[in-house]
Each structure stands twice: as structure tokens, then as C-alpha cells.
Tab-separated table of C-alpha atoms in Angstrom:
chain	number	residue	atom	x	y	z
A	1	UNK	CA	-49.341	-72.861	153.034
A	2	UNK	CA	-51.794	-75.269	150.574
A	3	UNK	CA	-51.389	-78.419	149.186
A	4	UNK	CA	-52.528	-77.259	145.867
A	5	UNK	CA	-48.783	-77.416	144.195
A	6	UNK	CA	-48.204	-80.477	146.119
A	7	UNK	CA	-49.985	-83.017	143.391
A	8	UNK	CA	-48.684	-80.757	140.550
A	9	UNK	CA	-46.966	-83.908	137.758
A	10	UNK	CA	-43.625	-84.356	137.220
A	11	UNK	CA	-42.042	-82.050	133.981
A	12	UNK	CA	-42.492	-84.869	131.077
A	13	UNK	CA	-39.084	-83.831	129.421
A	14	UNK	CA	-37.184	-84.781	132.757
A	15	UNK	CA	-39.580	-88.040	133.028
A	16	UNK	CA	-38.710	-88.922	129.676
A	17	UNK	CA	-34.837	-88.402	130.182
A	18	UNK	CA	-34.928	-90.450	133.062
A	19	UNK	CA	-36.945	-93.264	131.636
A	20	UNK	CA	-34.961	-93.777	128.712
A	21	UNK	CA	-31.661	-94.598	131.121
A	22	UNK	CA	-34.019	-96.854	132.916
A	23	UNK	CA	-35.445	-94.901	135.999
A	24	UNK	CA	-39.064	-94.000	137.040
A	25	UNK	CA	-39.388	-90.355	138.120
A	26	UNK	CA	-42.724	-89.824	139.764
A	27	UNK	CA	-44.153	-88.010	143.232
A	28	UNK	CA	-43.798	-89.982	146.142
A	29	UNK	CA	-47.498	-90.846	147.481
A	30	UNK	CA	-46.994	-88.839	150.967
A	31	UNK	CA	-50.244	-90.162	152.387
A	32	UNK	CA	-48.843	-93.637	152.145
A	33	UNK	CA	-46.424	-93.503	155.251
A	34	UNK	CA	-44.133	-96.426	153.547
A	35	UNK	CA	-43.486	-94.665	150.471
A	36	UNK	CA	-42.650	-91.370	152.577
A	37	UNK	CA	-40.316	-93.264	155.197
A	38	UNK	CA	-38.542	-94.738	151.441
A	39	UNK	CA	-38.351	-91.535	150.568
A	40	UNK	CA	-37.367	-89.866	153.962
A	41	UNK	CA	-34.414	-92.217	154.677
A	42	UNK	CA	-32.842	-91.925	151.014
A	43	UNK	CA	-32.728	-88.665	151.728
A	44	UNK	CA	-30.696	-88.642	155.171
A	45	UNK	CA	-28.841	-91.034	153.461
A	46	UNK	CA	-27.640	-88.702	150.780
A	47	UNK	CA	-26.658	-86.128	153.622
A	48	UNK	CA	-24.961	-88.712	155.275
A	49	UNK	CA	-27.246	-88.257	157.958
A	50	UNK	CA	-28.484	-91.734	160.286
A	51	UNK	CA	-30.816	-94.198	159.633
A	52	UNK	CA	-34.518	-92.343	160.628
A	53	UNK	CA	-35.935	-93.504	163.763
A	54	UNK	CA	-39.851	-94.108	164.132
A	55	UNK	CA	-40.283	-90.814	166.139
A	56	UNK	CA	-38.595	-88.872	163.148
A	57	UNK	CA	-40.460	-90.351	160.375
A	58	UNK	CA	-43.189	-89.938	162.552
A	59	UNK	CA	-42.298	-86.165	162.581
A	60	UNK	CA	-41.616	-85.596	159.022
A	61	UNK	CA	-44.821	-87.266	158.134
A	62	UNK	CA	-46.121	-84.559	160.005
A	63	UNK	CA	-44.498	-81.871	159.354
A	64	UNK	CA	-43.517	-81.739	155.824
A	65	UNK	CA	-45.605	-84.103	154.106
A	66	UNK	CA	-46.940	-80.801	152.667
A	67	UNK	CA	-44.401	-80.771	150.385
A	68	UNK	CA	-44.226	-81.997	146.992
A	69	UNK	CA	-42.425	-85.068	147.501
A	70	UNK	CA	-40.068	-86.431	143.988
A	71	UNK	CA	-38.376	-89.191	143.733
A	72	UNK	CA	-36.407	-91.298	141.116
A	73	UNK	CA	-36.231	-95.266	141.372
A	74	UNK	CA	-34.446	-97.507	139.980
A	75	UNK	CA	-36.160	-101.241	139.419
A	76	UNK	CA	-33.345	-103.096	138.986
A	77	UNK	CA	-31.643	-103.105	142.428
A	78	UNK	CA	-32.428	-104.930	145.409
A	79	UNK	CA	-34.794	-102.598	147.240
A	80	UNK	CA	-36.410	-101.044	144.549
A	81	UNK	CA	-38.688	-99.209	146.501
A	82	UNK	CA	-36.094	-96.466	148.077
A	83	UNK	CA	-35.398	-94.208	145.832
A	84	UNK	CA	-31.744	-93.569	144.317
A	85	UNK	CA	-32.334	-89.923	144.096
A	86	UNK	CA	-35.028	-86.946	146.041
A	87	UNK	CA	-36.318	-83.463	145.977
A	88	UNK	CA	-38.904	-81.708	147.475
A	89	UNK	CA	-40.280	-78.447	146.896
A	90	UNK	CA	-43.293	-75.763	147.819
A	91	UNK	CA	-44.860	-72.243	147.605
A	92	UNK	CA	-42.751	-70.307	149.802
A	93	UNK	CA	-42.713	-66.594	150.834
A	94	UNK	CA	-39.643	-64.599	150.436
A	95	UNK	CA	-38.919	-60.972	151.351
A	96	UNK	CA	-38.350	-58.489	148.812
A	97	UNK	CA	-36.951	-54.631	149.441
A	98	UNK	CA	-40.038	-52.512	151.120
A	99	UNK	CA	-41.655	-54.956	153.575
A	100	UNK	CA	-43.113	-57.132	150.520
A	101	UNK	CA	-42.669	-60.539	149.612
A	102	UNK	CA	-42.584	-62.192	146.159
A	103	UNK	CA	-43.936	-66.362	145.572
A	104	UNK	CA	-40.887	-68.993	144.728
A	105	UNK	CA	-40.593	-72.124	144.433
A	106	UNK	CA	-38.622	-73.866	147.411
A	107	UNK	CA	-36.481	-76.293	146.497
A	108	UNK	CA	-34.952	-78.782	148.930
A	109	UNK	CA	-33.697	-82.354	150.061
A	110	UNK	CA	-31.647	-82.341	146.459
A	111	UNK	CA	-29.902	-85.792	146.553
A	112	UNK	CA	-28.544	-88.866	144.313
A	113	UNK	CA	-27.285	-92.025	145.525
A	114	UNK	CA	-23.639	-92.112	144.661
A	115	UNK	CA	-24.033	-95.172	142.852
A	116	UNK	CA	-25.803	-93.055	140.509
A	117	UNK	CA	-23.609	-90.328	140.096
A	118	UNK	CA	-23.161	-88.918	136.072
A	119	UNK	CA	-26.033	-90.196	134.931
A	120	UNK	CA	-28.091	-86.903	134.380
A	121	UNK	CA	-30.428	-87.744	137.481
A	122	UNK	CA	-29.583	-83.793	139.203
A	123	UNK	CA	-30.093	-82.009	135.977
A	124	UNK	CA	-33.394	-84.101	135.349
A	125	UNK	CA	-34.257	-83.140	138.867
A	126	UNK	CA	-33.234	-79.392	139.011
A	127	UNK	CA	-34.594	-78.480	135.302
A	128	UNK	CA	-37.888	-80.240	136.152
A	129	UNK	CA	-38.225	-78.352	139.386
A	130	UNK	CA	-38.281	-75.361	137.023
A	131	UNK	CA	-40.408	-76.157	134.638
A	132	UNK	CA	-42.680	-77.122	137.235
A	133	UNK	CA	-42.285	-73.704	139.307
A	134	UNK	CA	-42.988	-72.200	135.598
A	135	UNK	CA	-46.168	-74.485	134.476
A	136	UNK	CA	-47.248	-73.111	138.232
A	137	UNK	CA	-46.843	-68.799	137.172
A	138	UNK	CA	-44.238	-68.831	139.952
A	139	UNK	CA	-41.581	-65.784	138.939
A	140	UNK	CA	-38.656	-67.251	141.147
A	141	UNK	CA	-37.011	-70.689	142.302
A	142	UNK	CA	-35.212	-70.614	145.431
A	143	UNK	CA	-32.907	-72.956	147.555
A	144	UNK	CA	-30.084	-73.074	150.365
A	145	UNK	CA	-27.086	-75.428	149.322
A	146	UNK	CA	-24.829	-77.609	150.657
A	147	UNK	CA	-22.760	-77.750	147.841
A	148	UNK	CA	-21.978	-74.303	145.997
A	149	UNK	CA	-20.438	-75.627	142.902
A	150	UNK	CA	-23.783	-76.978	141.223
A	151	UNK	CA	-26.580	-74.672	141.092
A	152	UNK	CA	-24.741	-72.027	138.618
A	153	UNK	CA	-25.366	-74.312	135.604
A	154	UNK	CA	-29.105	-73.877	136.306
A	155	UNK	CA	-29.474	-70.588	136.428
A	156	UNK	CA	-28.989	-69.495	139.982
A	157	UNK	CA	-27.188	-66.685	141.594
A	158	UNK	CA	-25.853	-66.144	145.107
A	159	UNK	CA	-28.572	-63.172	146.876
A	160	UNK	CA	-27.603	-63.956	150.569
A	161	UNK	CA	-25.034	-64.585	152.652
A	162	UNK	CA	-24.359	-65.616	155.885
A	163	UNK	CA	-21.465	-65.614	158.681
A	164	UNK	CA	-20.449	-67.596	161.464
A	165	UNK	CA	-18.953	-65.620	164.080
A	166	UNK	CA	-16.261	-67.053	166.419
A	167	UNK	CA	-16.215	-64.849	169.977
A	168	UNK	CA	-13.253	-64.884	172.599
A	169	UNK	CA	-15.112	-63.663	175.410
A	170	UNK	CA	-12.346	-62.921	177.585
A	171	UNK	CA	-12.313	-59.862	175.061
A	172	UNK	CA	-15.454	-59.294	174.364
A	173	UNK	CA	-17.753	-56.934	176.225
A	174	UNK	CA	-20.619	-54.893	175.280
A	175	UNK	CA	-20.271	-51.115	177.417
A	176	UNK	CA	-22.877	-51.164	180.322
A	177	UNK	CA	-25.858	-49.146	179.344
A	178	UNK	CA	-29.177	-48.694	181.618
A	179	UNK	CA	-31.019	-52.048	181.261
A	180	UNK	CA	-34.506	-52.393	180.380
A	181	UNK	CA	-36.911	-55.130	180.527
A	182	UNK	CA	-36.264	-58.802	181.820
A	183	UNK	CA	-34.265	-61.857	180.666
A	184	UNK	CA	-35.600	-64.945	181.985
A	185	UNK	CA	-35.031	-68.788	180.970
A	186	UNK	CA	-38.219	-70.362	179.302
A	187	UNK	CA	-38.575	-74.038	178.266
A	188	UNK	CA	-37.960	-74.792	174.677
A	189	UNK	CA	-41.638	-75.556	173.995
A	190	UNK	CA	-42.429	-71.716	175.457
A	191	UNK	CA	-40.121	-70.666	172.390
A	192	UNK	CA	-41.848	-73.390	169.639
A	193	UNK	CA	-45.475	-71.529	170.783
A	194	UNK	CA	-43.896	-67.999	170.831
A	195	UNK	CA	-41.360	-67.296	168.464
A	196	UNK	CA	-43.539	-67.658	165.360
A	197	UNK	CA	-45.511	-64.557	166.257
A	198	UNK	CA	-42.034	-62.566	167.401
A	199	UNK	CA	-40.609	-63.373	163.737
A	200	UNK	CA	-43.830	-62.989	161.704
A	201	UNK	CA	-43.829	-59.264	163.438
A	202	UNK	CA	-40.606	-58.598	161.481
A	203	UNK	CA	-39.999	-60.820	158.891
A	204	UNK	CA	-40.695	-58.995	156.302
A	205	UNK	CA	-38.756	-56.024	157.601
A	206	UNK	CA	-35.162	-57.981	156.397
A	207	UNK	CA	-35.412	-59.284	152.535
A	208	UNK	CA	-34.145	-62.539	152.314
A	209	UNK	CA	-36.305	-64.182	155.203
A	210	UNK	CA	-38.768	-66.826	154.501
A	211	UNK	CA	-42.226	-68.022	155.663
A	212	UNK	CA	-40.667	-70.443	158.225
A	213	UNK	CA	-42.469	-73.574	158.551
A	214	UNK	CA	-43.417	-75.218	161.850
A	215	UNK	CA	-41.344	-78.390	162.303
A	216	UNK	CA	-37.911	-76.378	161.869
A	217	UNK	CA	-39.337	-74.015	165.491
A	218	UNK	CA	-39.084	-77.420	166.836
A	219	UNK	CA	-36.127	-78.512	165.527
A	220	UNK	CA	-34.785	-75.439	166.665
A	221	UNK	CA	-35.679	-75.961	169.931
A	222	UNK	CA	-34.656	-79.345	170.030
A	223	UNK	CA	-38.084	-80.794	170.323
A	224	UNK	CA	-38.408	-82.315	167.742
A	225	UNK	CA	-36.732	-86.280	167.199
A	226	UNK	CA	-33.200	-86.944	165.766
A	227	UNK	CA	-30.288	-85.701	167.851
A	228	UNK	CA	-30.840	-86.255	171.865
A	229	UNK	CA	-27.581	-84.539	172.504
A	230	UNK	CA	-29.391	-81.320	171.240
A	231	UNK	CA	-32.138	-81.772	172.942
A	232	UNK	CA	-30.756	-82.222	176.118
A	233	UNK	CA	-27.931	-79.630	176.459
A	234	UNK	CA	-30.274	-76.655	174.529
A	235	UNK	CA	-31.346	-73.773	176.453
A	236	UNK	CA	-33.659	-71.079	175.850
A	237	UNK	CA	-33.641	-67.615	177.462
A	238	UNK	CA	-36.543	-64.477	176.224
A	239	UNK	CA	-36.615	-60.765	176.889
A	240	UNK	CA	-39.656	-59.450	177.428
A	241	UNK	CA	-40.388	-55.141	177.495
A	242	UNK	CA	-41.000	-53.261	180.350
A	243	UNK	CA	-44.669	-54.063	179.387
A	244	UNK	CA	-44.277	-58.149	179.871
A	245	UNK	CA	-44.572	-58.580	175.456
A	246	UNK	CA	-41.844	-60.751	174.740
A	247	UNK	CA	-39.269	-58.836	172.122
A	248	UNK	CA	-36.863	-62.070	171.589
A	249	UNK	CA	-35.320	-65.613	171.939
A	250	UNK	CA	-32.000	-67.301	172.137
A	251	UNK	CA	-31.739	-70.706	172.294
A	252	UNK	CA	-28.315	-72.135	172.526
A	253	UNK	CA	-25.945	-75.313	174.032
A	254	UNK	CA	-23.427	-74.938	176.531
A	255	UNK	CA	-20.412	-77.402	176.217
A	256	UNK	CA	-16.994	-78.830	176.878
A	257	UNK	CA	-14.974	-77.747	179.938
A	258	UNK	CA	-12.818	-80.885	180.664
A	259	UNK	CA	-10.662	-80.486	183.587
A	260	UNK	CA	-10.506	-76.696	182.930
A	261	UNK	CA	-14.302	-75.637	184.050
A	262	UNK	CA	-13.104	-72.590	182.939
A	263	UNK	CA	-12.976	-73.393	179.115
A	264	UNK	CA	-16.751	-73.816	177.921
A	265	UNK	CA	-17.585	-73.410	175.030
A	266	UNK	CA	-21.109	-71.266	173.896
A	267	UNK	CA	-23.359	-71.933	170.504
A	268	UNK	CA	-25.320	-70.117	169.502
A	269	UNK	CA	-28.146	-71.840	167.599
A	270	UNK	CA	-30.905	-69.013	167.161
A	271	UNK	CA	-30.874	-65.600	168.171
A	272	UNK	CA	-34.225	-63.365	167.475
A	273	UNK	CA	-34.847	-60.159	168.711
A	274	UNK	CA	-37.635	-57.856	167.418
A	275	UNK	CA	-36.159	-54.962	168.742
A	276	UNK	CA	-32.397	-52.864	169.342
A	277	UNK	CA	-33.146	-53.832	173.212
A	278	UNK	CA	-33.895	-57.101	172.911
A	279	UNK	CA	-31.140	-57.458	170.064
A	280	UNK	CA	-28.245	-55.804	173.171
A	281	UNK	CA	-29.879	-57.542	176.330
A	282	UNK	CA	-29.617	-61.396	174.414
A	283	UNK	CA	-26.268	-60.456	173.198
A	284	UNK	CA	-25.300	-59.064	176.080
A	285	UNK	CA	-26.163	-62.533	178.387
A	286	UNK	CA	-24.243	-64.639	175.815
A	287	UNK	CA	-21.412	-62.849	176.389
A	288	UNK	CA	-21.398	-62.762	180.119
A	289	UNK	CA	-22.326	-66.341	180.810
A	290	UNK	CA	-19.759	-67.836	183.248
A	291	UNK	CA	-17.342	-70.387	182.448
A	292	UNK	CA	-17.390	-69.583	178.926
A	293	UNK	CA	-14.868	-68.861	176.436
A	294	UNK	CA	-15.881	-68.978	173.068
A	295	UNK	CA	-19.016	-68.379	172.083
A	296	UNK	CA	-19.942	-69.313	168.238
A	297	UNK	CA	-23.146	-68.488	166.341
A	298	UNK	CA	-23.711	-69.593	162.604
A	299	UNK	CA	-25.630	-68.515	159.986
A	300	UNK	CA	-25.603	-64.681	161.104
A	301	UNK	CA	-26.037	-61.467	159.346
A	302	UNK	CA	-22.706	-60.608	157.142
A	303	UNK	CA	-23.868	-57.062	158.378
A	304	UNK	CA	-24.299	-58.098	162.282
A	305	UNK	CA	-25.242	-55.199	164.446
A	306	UNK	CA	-23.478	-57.358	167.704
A	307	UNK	CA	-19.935	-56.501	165.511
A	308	UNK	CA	-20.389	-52.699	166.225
A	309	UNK	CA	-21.635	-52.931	169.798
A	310	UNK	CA	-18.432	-54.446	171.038
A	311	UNK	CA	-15.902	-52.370	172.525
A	312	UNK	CA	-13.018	-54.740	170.668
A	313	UNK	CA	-14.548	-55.869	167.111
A	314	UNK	CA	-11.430	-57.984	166.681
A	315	UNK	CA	-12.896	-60.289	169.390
A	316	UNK	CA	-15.147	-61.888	167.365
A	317	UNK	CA	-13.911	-63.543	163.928
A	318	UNK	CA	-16.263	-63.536	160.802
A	319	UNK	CA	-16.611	-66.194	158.519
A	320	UNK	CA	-18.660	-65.534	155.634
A	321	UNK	CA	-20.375	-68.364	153.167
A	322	UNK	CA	-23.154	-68.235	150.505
A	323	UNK	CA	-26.286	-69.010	151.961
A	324	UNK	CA	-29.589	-68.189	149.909
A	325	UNK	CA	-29.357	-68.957	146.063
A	326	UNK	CA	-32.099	-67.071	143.749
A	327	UNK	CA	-33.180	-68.257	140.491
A	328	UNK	CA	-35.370	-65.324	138.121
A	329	UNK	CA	-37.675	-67.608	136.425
A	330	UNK	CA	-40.314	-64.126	134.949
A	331	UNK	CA	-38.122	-61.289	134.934
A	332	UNK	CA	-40.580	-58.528	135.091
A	333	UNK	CA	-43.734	-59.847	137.444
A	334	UNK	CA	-39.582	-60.332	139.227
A	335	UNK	CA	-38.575	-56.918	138.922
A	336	UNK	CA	-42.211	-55.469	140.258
A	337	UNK	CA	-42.628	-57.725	142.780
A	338	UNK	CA	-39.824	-55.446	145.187
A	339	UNK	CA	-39.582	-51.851	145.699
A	340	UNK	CA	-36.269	-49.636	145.003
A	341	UNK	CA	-34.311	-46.715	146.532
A	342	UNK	CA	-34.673	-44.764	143.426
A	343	UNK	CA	-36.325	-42.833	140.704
A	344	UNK	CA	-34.860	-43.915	137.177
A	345	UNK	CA	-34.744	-46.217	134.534
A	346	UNK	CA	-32.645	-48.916	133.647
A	347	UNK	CA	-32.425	-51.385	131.027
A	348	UNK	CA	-30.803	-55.040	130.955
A	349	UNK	CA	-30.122	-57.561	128.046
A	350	UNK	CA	-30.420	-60.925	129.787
A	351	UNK	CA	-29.564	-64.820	128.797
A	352	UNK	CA	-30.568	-67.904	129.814
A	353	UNK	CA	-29.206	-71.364	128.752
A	354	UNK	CA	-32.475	-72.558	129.793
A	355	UNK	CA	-34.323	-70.064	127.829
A	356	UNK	CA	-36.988	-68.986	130.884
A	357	UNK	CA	-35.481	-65.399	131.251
A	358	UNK	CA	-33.724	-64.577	127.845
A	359	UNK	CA	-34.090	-61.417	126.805
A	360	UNK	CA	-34.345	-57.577	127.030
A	361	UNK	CA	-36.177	-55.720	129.843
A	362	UNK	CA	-36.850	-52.156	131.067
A	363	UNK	CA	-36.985	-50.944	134.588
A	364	UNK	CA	-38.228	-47.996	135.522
A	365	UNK	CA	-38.956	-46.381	139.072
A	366	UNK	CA	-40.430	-43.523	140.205
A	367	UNK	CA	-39.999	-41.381	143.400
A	368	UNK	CA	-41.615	-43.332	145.866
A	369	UNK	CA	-39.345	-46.537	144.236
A	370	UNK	CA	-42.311	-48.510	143.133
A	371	UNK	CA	-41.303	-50.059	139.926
A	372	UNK	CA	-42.810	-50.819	136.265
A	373	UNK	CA	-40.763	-53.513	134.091
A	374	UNK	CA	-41.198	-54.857	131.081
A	375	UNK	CA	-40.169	-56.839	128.427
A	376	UNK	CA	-38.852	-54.558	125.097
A	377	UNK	CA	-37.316	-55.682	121.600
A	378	UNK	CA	-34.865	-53.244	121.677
A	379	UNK	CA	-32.689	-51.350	124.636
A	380	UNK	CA	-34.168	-48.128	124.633
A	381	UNK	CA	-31.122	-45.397	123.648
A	382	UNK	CA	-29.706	-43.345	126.099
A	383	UNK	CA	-31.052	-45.807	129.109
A	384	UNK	CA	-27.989	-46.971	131.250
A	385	UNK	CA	-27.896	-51.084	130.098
A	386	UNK	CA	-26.096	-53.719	131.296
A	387	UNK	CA	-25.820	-57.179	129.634
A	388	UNK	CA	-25.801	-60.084	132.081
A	389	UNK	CA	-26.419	-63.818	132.545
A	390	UNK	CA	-30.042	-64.782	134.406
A	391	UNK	CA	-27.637	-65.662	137.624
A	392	UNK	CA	-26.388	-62.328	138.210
A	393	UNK	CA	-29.683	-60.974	138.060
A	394	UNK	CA	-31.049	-63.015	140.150
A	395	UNK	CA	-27.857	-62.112	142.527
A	396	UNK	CA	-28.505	-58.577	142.656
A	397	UNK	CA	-32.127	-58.482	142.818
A	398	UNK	CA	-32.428	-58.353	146.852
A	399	UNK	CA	-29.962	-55.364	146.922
A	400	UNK	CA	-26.863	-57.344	148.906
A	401	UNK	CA	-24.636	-57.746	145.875
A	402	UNK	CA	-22.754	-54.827	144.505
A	403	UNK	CA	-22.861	-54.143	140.899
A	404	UNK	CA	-19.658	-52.705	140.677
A	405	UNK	CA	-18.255	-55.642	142.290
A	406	UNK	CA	-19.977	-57.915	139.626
A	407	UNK	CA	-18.881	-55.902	136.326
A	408	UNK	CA	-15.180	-55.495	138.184
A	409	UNK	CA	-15.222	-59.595	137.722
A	410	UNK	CA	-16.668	-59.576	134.097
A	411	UNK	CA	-19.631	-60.923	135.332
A	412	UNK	CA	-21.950	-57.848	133.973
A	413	UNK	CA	-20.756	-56.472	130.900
A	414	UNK	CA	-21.691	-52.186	130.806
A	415	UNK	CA	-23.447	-51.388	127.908
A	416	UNK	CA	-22.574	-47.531	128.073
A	417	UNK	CA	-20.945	-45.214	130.719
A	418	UNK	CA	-22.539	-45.310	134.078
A	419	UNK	CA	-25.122	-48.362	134.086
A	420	UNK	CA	-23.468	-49.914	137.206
A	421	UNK	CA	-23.649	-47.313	138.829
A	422	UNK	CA	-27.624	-46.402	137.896
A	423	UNK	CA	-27.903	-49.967	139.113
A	424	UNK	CA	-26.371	-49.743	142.148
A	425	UNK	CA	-28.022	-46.616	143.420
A	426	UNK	CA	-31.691	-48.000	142.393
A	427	UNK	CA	-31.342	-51.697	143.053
A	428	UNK	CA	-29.905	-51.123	146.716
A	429	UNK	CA	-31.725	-52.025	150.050
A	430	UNK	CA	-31.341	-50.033	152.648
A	431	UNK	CA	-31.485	-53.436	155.097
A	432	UNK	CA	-28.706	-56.332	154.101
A	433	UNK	CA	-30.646	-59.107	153.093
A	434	UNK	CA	-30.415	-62.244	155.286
A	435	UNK	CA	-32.187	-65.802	155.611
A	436	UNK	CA	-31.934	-67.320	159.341
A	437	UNK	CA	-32.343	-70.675	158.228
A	438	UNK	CA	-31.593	-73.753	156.482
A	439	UNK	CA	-34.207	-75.324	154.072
């Protein structure tokens, strides 16, 4: 990661908007550990989160005062200084189809004060964020949401989702196969050194996963400030190969009980495993730990090997949500940036209230799925086309949403026989996308 986006100014249009309803809209000055801890504690506050302690400002000032830190104040209140609304954003990483990854803008910590609710602050915000990501010659915006009904309007369009899966152990089992390797318990600041290199070894293997940064290993692991209930019940186990390399991590919280000891209950709060044995053997000790009954893990794979090593899949309940939202800012440095599954071409008329993507574009692919796009003036004849807002796009461009799912909803109009379908067979990765974190 660099700093150089970090000092990049605010989009004039949104400062302008803002300032005429009375606000400043400006970065926050991150190496000035006041203005951060202004900025850091509006935004818990706008998660509802606690007051920040010293040791987690102290944290956040080191670990994301990378970031490009906005804010919006308003002068006439009584502490002028924190900020009624926040966002911050970087360069991220995120994997594309064929072990690639493509540059986006990361947007995060989107809040407003409630007592400044309607008054255009999140559309200032979110629109500036783009124009910012564009004035950079980044093709994408990214972000992870809390709240699913407010991102459409700008242009983005579900690309990953998530479940939480809900385990009764007593009928869940995993049939005994010849076990290889070793499980052992490591401390949680074993897993903060180690499990960066584990993930970088296969991140890019599963589109959808980002450059994680370092402060969210430690919040992971519950080293890092803010909830000493984590901290203290977390536990970390790692499987290491026959050869000593370690393969894989869980780190999870054993609790409840009460007067039946019998009745614990298991979460799972991070499961990596670089390969199918590590991936069984951590499953498998989750599942057998004593005194356990449930055992929940969030923010898993919709397409979660664990579901087809049972012996009973009805044992474990699956809750799906939205998780990673994708916003096409350059359709075809977009469209190039990924590889595809098949030779052909494909044509798409696109719009875009905001005007970055509007227009007509032409995909083609040849055997080895490595693409060419560009932009056209007219949809060549005889090309399967589909006509489509920027958000669906941006929906199926990791491969994880179905085509035929999104033109059986009128979200993508066919423009002759057959283009879903072209779509579908060309646009699909052979991995389902999936993010393992929050951002």
C-alpha cells in the first residue's frame, strides 16, 4: 500500500454542495492525532459502537491512518471539531477470475450523524468518493455494507455473498478418513505473524478476496484494543503438513454452558486453510470439540466445501446475505482486467445515472479466455447484446451472479435470442467468488 491517494482533494462539486447548506467537507489531517481521534470516534459513533479508548485510537492511528481520511463539519454546533459525517477510502487489491487482481477504490467508515439525516451529506460523500476514484484512473469502487438499501442509487451491484452457517453438532460429523499432519493450539500473536503469508499464498486463487490490511489480523485475533471479552475467550488452533509448513488457522470463542456444561456454544470467527487437508482437519476439530453444541461461523462461502463433507447436510443451516458490493467506474480497462471461461464475443449497451459507464461496449475472448473490450458507437449485428444498468454489470463481473437469474427479474433486458446465455457461459468462474472480511 502508498500514501500517494491518501492527500488526493476532496471532488469540488461535492465540496460545493456541502458548503452551500453550511458544512466544510475537507480530509481529516491524519498526522494530527486530535483531528484523527475527532474523526475516529464520530465514526464508532455512527455504528453505534463505544466511546474509543486511548489504546484504540492509539491503534487506528496506527493502523489505518493510511487511509484517506474525509470528513464533513458542521461550525455551528457545540463541538465543532467532530465531524457530523466520515468516509475513508484507499487503493485496494481485488481478485478477478484467473489468479489476477484489478485496482479499486475501497470505500469505508460511511457515516452521518442522525441529526443530519436528509440533508444530501451521503450522496455528497458517495459521488465524491467516485469522482475521486475516477480523477485517480481507478476502473472500480468497492465497499462492504451495513445497510443494503443505499448503495444501488450510486451505481453499485451486489458481486459477493456470504453465509453464516448455524451447526447442531450432535448431528454433525465429518466420516473418519486417515489423518495427516498435526493440529496444535498457537497463541493469537503466532496467527497475526503467520496467517498473512498462508492467505497471500492463495488469495488470489478465490475472486472476491482483498489485499487484507494488517490491523484487521489483529483484530482478528483479538489483539488488537476494543472488546476484552474477545480477547480473552479467543482461541487459535493451526495445521501444519507432514513437512512442519503450516497449511491453516482457526481462531474462534468458546461460550455459554450455564448449568448444562453440556450446552456450549462454538464461533467461529476465521477459518483459513490453504489446502483440502487443512480445510477437513480444522473443520473436523470444530466439530468434535467437547461440550459443544452449536457451532456458528459467519461470513462463509455461499458455496462452502464443509456443506458437502458432512454426512447430514441438514445439520448445518445456511444463511445467506450480500456481502461485497462492486461499482464499474471504466468499463473496458474493467472488462480486461479478469480472464473468462470462454472464446466469444459479446456486446452490452450500458447506463449510468452518474454518467461514468454509459454506453456501448464489446467483449471479445479468445481460447485461452483472455479478453479485449472496447468501447463501440454501435452494437455490432449479429453479436449476442444485452442492455443493462452499470449495477448489474458490475454484479456479474466476478462470475457469482447468474445472468439468467438477472434477465428472469427484468434486471437485463436481451437484446436478441441467446445473449444470456453467451454471457453466462463466458462470464462464469469456475471458483465462487468470496471476500472473508469486513472493511
Amino acid at each position: 500500500m502508498t500514501n500517494d491517494f491518501a492527500h488526493h482533494p476532496v471532488d469540488p462539486t461535492s465540496a460545493a454542495s456541502l458548503a452551500a447548506s453550511g458544512f466544510q467537507y475537507d480530509l481529516v489531517d491524519t498526522a494530527d492525532r486530535a483531528s484523527f481521534e475527532a474523526w475516529f470516534q464520530a465514526d464508532s459513533r455512527g455504528f453505534h459502537g463505544p466511546a474509543m479508548s486511548k489504546e484504540q485510537i492509539d491503534s487506528g492511528f496506527a493502523g489505518i491512518t493510511y487511509r484517506r481520511t474525509v470528513g464533513v463539519w458542521d461550525d455551528r454546533l457545540v463541538a465543532p471539531e467532530v465531524p457530523v459525517a466520515t468516509v475513508s477510502s484507499w487503493t485496494e487489491q481485488v481478485t478477478v477470475p484467473g489468479n489476477r487482481s484489478i485496482d479499486a477504490w475501497a470505500i469505508s467508515s460511511v457515516t452521518v450523524s442522525p441529526t443530519h439525516r436528509r440533508r444530501g451529506i451521503a450522496r455528497a460523500l458517495l459521488e465524491g468518493e467516485l469522482h475521486s476514484a475516477v480523477d485517480m484512473g481507478l476502473p472500480m469502487a468497492t465497499l462492504t455494507v451495513s445497510e443494503s438499501t443505499i448503495y444501488g442509487r450510486f451505481g453499485f451491484g451486489q458481486a459477493v455473498f456470504a453465509a453464516d452457517l448455524t451447526i447442531d453438532t450432535t448431528r454433525a460429523t465429518i466420516p473418519v478418513r486417515e489423518r495427516r499432519g498435526v493440529l496444535q493450539h498457537v497463541a493469537p500473536s503466532v496467527f497475526v505473524a503467520e496467517a498473512p503469508t498462508v492467505f497471500e499464498r492463495i488469495r488470489l486463487s478465490t475472486p472476491g478476496q482483498i489485499n487484507v490490511w494488517p490491523l484487521r489480523w489483529e483484530q482478528i485475533a483479538g489483539t488488537a484494543p476494543g472488546d476484552e471479552e474477545y480477547t480473552k475467550n479467543t482461541r487459535v488452533v493451526r495445521f501444519d503438513d507432514e513437512d512442519g509448513t503450516p497449511r491453516g488457522f482457526v481462531v474462534y470463542r468458546v461460550t455459554g454452558g450455564g448449568l448444562d456444561f453440556t450446552n456450549h456454544k462454538l464461533t467461529v470467527d476465521y477459518l483459513l486453510a490453504e489446502t483440502p487437508e487443512a480445510y477437513e482437519a480444522l473443520w473436523r476439530y470444530v466439530l468434535e470439540v467437547d461440550l459443544v453444541r452449536e457451532v456458528k461461523a459467519e461470513l462463509r462461502s455461499v458455496d462452502e466445501p464443509l456443506l458437502w463433507l458432512l454426512s447430514d447436510m441438514r445439520a448445518a443451516r445456511v444463511s445467506p446475505i450480500d456481502h461485497l458490493w462492486l461499482r464499474i467506474l471504466d468499463v473496458p480497462a474493467s472488462l480486461n482486467a479478469r480472464s473468462y471461461s470462454s472464446a466469444g464475443m459479446i456486446a452490452f449497451e450500458v447506463s449510468d445515472e452518474l454518467g461514468f459507464a454509459n454506453g456501448r461496449y464489446v467483449l471479445q475472448t479468445d481460447d485461452q479466455g483472455t479478453p479485449t473490450a472496447s468501447r463501440v458507437e454501435n452494437l455490432p449485428e449479429g453479436v449476442p447484446a444485452v442492455s443493462l444498468s452499470v449495477n448489474e454489470l458490475s454484479s456479474l463481473y466476478l462470475g457469482g451472479v447468474s445472468a439468467s437469474s438477472l434477465i428472469a427479474a427484468g434486471r437485463i433486458g436481451e437484446l436478441n435470442p441467446g445473449a444470456g446465455a453467451a454471457i453466462e457461459r463466458i462470464f462464469h468462474s469456475p471458483t465462487t467468488p468470496w471476500l472473508s472480511v469486513w472493511f
